[in-house]
C-alpha cells in the first residue's frame, strides 16, 4: 500500500483475532491427536494398518483446518485490498476537493480584483450620502452675521444663517431639529429625512451586494471585512440617531429599509467570521 494511505479497518477486528490465534489452536489440536494416538498404543507406533488409519484421521482433521485457515487469509487479503481501494478513493476525493478549492479561490481573486474599485467607490458614496444636507433650518432672527467680516458696514447686506442638516448631524443639530419636529413642519422634515435615508440605503445595498458576493466566494476576509464592519457600525450609529429623534408614533416609518440592511449586514459578518456555521 502506498505511503500516506490508512486502512479503513483497524487490526482489532474479529477476523484478525481469529487469524492470530488460529495457529495456537491448530498446534493444540495436533498435539492432542498425537497424545491420543500414543496413549491408545501405549507409547508405540502400532502396526502399519493402525498407523495408516491414524494418518487418515490426522489428515481428515488437519486438512479442513488448513483449508479454513487459507480461507481466512484470503478474506483478510480481500479486506486489505478493499481498504486500499477506499484509501485511493479518499485520496482522489481530496485531490478533487483541493482542485475545486483552487479554482474557486482563483475565481474569487479574479472577481475581487475586477470589482474592488466598485466596492471602494460604493463605500465612498455611502459615507458621502451621510454628509448630504437634506434640509436647511433657518436660525433665529437675532442670529445674524455680516457678509464680509466682523464689522457691519452700513452699505452691506445682513443675512440670516441657514443651518444645514445631514444624517451625520441629526444629533449635533438636535436643538434646531426638535422644534421643527414639534411644529407643523414635522411631516415635511420627515419626508426629506426619508428621502435622504433611501439615498443612503441604496448606496449601502450596493456595498452589501458586493461584500455578500465576496463572502460567498470565500474571498480573504482581510481584503474587505474590516471595511465592511466600519460600514455596518455606521449603519447602526445612524439607526441609533434616528431612534433618538423619537418621532411620533403616527409618523410613517422611515427606517424599514435601513433595519433590513443592518440585519443582512450583521448576518454577513457572522458568516464571514464563522464560515463553518
Short mmCIF file of C-alpha atoms in Angstrom, two decimals:
data_model
loop_
_atom_site.label_atom_id
_atom_site.label_comp_id
_atom_site.label_asym_id
_atom_site.label_seq_id
_atom_site.Cartn_x
_atom_site.Cartn_y
_atom_site.Cartn_z
CA UNK A 1 0.00 0.00 0.00
CA UNK A 2 1.31 3.46 -0.89
CA UNK A 3 2.68 5.65 1.84
CA UNK A 4 0.23 8.02 3.49
CA UNK A 5 -2.82 5.82 2.99
CA UNK A 6 -4.55 4.39 6.02
CA UNK A 7 -6.65 1.27 6.29
CA UNK A 8 -10.34 1.64 6.80
CA UNK A 9 -10.43 -1.19 9.36
CA UNK A 10 -8.04 -1.48 12.27
CA UNK A 11 -6.18 -4.56 13.47
CA UNK A 12 -8.63 -5.40 16.24
CA UNK A 13 -11.35 -6.93 14.05
CA UNK A 14 -12.71 -10.43 14.74
CA UNK A 15 -11.09 -11.77 11.57
CA UNK A 16 -7.63 -10.59 12.64
CA UNK A 17 -8.11 -12.13 16.06
CA UNK A 18 -9.11 -15.49 14.57
CA UNK A 19 -6.09 -15.49 12.26
CA UNK A 20 -3.82 -14.50 15.13
CA UNK A 21 -4.97 -17.27 17.47
CA UNK A 22 -5.65 -19.98 14.87
CA UNK A 23 -2.04 -21.37 14.80
CA UNK A 24 -2.18 -21.88 18.57
CA UNK A 25 -5.46 -23.73 18.18
CA UNK A 26 -4.11 -25.88 15.31
CA UNK A 27 -0.94 -26.77 17.24
CA UNK A 28 -3.01 -27.67 20.29
CA UNK A 29 -5.24 -29.98 18.21
CA UNK A 30 -2.18 -31.62 16.63
CA UNK A 31 -0.56 -32.25 20.00
CA UNK A 32 -3.85 -33.61 21.33
CA UNK A 33 -4.18 -36.05 18.41
CA UNK A 34 -0.62 -37.31 18.89
CA UNK A 35 -1.27 -37.70 22.60
CA UNK A 36 -4.42 -39.71 21.94
CA UNK A 37 -2.58 -41.90 19.44
CA UNK A 38 0.34 -42.70 21.74
CA UNK A 39 -1.99 -43.30 24.67
CA UNK A 40 -4.04 -45.65 22.51
CA UNK A 41 -0.98 -47.69 21.51
CA UNK A 42 0.73 -47.38 24.88
CA UNK A 43 3.64 -45.35 23.60
CA UNK A 44 4.24 -47.38 20.44
CA UNK A 45 3.60 -46.50 16.84
CA UNK A 46 1.35 -49.52 16.31
CA UNK A 47 1.24 -51.69 13.21
CA UNK A 48 1.05 -50.39 9.67
CA UNK A 49 -2.71 -50.63 9.47
CA UNK A 50 -3.21 -48.68 12.69
CA UNK A 51 -0.66 -46.09 11.65
CA UNK A 52 -2.33 -45.71 8.24
CA UNK A 53 -5.71 -45.31 9.89
CA UNK A 54 -4.25 -42.68 12.18
CA UNK A 55 -2.82 -40.86 9.15
CA UNK A 56 -6.25 -40.77 7.54
CA UNK A 57 -7.72 -39.48 10.80
CA UNK A 58 -4.98 -36.89 11.17
CA UNK A 59 -5.42 -35.73 7.57
CA UNK A 60 -9.19 -35.61 7.95
CA UNK A 61 -8.83 -33.27 10.90
CA UNK A 62 -5.90 -31.17 9.73
CA UNK A 63 -6.89 -30.62 6.09
CA UNK A 64 -10.21 -28.85 6.87
CA UNK A 65 -8.39 -26.74 9.43
CA UNK A 66 -5.76 -25.72 6.88
CA UNK A 67 -8.47 -25.05 4.31
CA UNK A 68 -10.33 -22.90 6.81
CA UNK A 69 -7.12 -21.03 7.63
CA UNK A 70 -6.47 -20.45 3.92
CA UNK A 71 -9.96 -19.01 3.52
CA UNK A 72 -9.34 -16.68 6.45
CA UNK A 73 -6.11 -15.46 4.88
CA UNK A 74 -7.94 -14.90 1.59
CA UNK A 75 -10.66 -12.89 3.33
CA UNK A 76 -8.03 -10.85 5.10
CA UNK A 77 -6.28 -10.13 1.80
CA UNK A 78 -9.57 -9.07 0.25
CA UNK A 79 -10.17 -6.78 3.19
CA UNK A 80 -6.79 -5.15 2.71
CA UNK A 81 -7.47 -4.71 -0.99
CA UNK A 82 -10.79 -3.08 -0.18
CA UNK A 83 -9.04 -0.81 2.31
CA UNK A 84 -6.51 0.09 -0.36
CA UNK A 85 -9.35 0.95 -2.72
CA UNK A 86 -11.08 3.08 -0.10
CA UNK A 87 -7.83 4.91 0.63
CA UNK A 88 -7.30 5.55 -3.07
CA UNK A 89 -10.84 6.86 -3.45
CA UNK A 90 -10.36 9.18 -0.48
CA UNK A 91 -7.10 10.42 -1.92
CA UNK A 92 -8.77 11.14 -5.26
CA UNK A 93 -11.63 12.91 -3.50
CA UNK A 94 -9.19 15.06 -1.54
CA UNK A 95 -7.32 15.89 -4.73
CA UNK A 96 -10.56 16.83 -6.45
CA UNK A 97 -11.55 18.95 -3.45
CA UNK A 98 -8.22 20.78 -3.46
CA UNK A 99 -8.52 21.33 -7.20
CA UNK A 100 -12.03 22.72 -6.77
CA UNK A 101 -10.91 24.99 -3.93
CA UNK A 102 -8.05 26.26 -6.09
CA UNK A 103 -10.44 27.05 -8.93
CA UNK A 104 -12.85 28.79 -6.55
CA UNK A 105 -10.01 30.76 -4.98
CA UNK A 106 -8.71 31.91 -8.35
CA UNK A 107 -12.22 32.85 -9.39
CA UNK A 108 -12.77 34.76 -6.14
CA UNK A 109 -9.50 36.66 -6.53
CA UNK A 110 -10.35 37.48 -10.14
CA UNK A 111 -13.81 38.79 -9.24
CA UNK A 112 -12.44 40.81 -6.31
CA UNK A 113 -9.76 42.41 -8.48
CA UNK A 114 -12.38 43.37 -11.05
CA UNK A 115 -14.86 44.78 -8.52
CA UNK A 116 -12.66 46.15 -5.73
CA UNK A 117 -12.73 49.65 -7.23
CA UNK A 118 -16.51 49.50 -7.42
CA UNK A 119 -16.61 48.33 -3.80
CA UNK A 120 -14.43 51.25 -2.70
CA UNK A 121 -16.49 53.73 -4.70
CA UNK A 122 -19.73 52.36 -3.26
CA UNK A 123 -18.32 52.78 0.24
CA UNK A 124 -17.26 56.34 -0.57
CA UNK A 125 -20.70 57.19 -1.97
CA UNK A 126 -22.31 55.71 1.12
CA UNK A 127 -20.26 57.86 3.51
CA UNK A 128 -20.74 60.93 1.30
CA UNK A 129 -24.51 60.44 1.43
CA UNK A 130 -24.35 60.70 5.22
CA UNK A 131 -22.94 64.22 4.86
CA UNK A 132 -25.50 65.27 2.27
CA UNK A 133 -27.51 68.23 3.63
CA UNK A 134 -31.11 67.26 3.06
CA UNK A 135 -32.73 70.28 4.79
CA UNK A 136 -31.85 73.81 5.86
CA UNK A 137 -33.25 75.15 9.09
CA UNK A 138 -33.16 78.96 9.50
CA UNK A 139 -31.69 80.24 12.72
CA UNK A 140 -33.47 82.73 14.96
CA UNK A 141 -33.93 86.28 13.75
CA UNK A 142 -31.28 87.57 16.16
CA UNK A 143 -28.63 85.23 14.84
CA UNK A 144 -27.12 87.32 12.04
CA UNK A 145 -23.61 87.86 10.76
CA UNK A 146 -22.24 90.30 8.20
CA UNK A 147 -21.22 89.03 4.83
CA UNK A 148 -17.71 90.49 4.82
CA UNK A 149 -16.36 90.44 8.37
CA UNK A 150 -16.95 91.24 11.99
CA UNK A 151 -17.81 94.91 11.45
CA UNK A 152 -21.07 95.73 9.73
CA UNK A 153 -20.67 98.47 7.15
CA UNK A 154 -23.84 100.44 6.60
CA UNK A 155 -23.83 99.64 2.91
CA UNK A 156 -23.54 95.85 3.37
CA UNK A 157 -26.41 93.38 3.45
CA UNK A 158 -27.04 91.30 6.54
CA UNK A 159 -28.36 87.75 6.09
CA UNK A 160 -29.75 85.05 8.37
CA UNK A 161 -27.86 81.82 8.91
CA UNK A 162 -29.34 78.65 7.39
CA UNK A 163 -28.25 75.62 9.42
CA UNK A 164 -27.79 72.65 7.14
CA UNK A 165 -28.76 69.24 8.47
CA UNK A 166 -27.39 65.93 7.23
CA UNK A 167 -27.80 62.39 8.53
CA UNK A 168 -24.47 62.78 10.30
CA UNK A 169 -25.56 65.96 12.10
CA UNK A 170 -29.01 64.93 13.30
CA UNK A 171 -27.94 64.80 16.93
CA UNK A 172 -25.43 67.70 16.88
CA UNK A 173 -28.23 69.84 15.40
CA UNK A 174 -30.81 68.46 17.83
CA UNK A 175 -31.51 71.90 19.30
CA UNK A 176 -32.69 73.04 15.87
CA UNK A 177 -34.29 69.77 14.75
CA UNK A 178 -36.51 69.28 17.81
CA UNK A 179 -38.55 72.49 17.37
CA UNK A 180 -39.18 71.51 13.76
CA UNK A 181 -40.42 68.07 14.80
CA UNK A 182 -42.75 69.73 17.29
CA UNK A 183 -44.12 72.12 14.68
CA UNK A 184 -46.43 71.82 11.69
CA UNK A 185 -43.33 71.34 9.52
CA UNK A 186 -42.59 67.94 11.05
CA UNK A 187 -44.15 65.96 8.20
CA UNK A 188 -42.15 67.87 5.62
CA UNK A 189 -38.95 67.28 7.60
CA UNK A 190 -39.69 63.55 7.92
CA UNK A 191 -40.30 63.28 4.18
CA UNK A 192 -36.89 64.83 3.50
CA UNK A 193 -35.36 62.56 6.13
CA UNK A 194 -36.90 59.50 4.48
CA UNK A 195 -35.60 60.56 1.07
CA UNK A 196 -32.09 61.05 2.47
CA UNK A 197 -32.23 57.66 4.16
CA UNK A 198 -33.40 55.96 0.98
CA UNK A 199 -30.48 57.51 -0.88
CA UNK A 200 -28.04 56.26 1.76
CA UNK A 201 -29.60 52.79 1.85
CA UNK A 202 -29.33 52.50 -1.94
CA UNK A 203 -25.59 53.10 -1.71
CA UNK A 204 -25.45 50.75 1.27
CA UNK A 205 -27.18 47.97 -0.65
CA UNK A 206 -24.52 48.20 -3.35
CA UNK A 207 -21.84 47.79 -0.68
CA UNK A 208 -23.68 44.84 0.85
CA UNK A 209 -24.22 43.12 -2.51
CA UNK A 210 -20.51 43.17 -3.32
CA UNK A 211 -19.49 42.12 0.20
CA UNK A 212 -22.01 39.28 0.11
CA UNK A 213 -20.51 38.09 -3.18
CA UNK A 214 -17.04 38.15 -1.62
CA UNK A 215 -18.25 36.17 1.38
CA UNK A 216 -19.94 33.52 -0.77
CA UNK A 217 -16.80 33.18 -2.89
CA UNK A 218 -14.71 32.99 0.31
CA UNK A 219 -12.56 35.95 -0.59
CA UNK A 220 -9.89 36.58 2.04
CA UNK A 221 -11.55 38.50 4.88
CA UNK A 222 -8.54 40.79 5.16
CA UNK A 223 -9.44 42.30 1.79
CA UNK A 224 -12.90 43.58 2.65
CA UNK A 225 -14.30 42.56 6.04
CA UNK A 226 -12.82 45.33 8.22
CA UNK A 227 -14.11 47.95 5.80
CA UNK A 228 -17.50 46.30 5.82
CA UNK A 229 -17.53 46.25 9.63
CA UNK A 230 -16.95 50.01 9.70
CA UNK A 231 -19.78 50.34 7.20
CA UNK A 232 -22.04 48.25 9.45
CA UNK A 233 -21.05 50.27 12.54
CA UNK A 234 -22.07 53.44 10.71
CA UNK A 235 -25.42 51.92 9.81
CA UNK A 236 -26.06 51.06 13.46
CA UNK A 237 -24.99 54.55 14.56
CA UNK A 238 -27.36 56.09 12.02
CA UNK A 239 -30.19 53.88 13.24
CA UNK A 240 -29.48 54.99 16.83
CA UNK A 241 -29.52 58.67 15.85
CA UNK A 242 -32.86 58.35 14.09
CA UNK A 243 -34.39 56.50 17.02
CA UNK A 244 -33.15 59.31 19.28
CA UNK A 245 -35.38 61.71 17.34
CA UNK A 246 -38.36 59.99 18.98
CA UNK A 247 -40.62 60.51 16.02
CA UNK A 248 -44.32 60.43 16.73
CA UNK A 249 -45.92 57.01 16.65
CA UNK A 250 -48.34 58.04 13.93
CA UNK A 251 -45.47 59.16 11.68
CA UNK A 252 -44.81 56.91 8.70
CA UNK A 253 -41.90 54.53 9.38
CA UNK A 254 -38.66 55.84 7.93
CA UNK A 255 -36.13 53.14 8.84
CA UNK A 256 -37.67 49.96 7.40
CA UNK A 257 -35.10 49.52 4.63
CA UNK A 258 -32.29 50.61 6.95
CA UNK A 259 -33.31 47.99 9.52
CA UNK A 260 -33.34 45.27 6.86
CA UNK A 261 -29.89 46.30 5.61
CA UNK A 262 -28.48 46.24 9.14
CA UNK A 263 -29.87 42.74 9.73
CA UNK A 264 -28.39 41.47 6.47
CA UNK A 265 -25.03 43.10 7.22
CA UNK A 266 -24.81 41.57 10.67
CA UNK A 267 -25.62 38.15 9.25
CA UNK A 268 -22.92 38.54 6.60
CA UNK A 269 -20.29 39.41 9.21
CA UNK A 270 -21.21 36.33 11.27
CA UNK A 271 -20.96 34.08 8.20
CA UNK A 272 -17.63 35.57 7.18
CA UNK A 273 -16.11 35.17 10.65
CA UNK A 274 -17.59 31.71 11.23
CA UNK A 275 -17.69 30.00 7.81
CA UNK A 276 -18.46 26.58 9.35
CA UNK A 277 -21.70 27.74 10.97
#
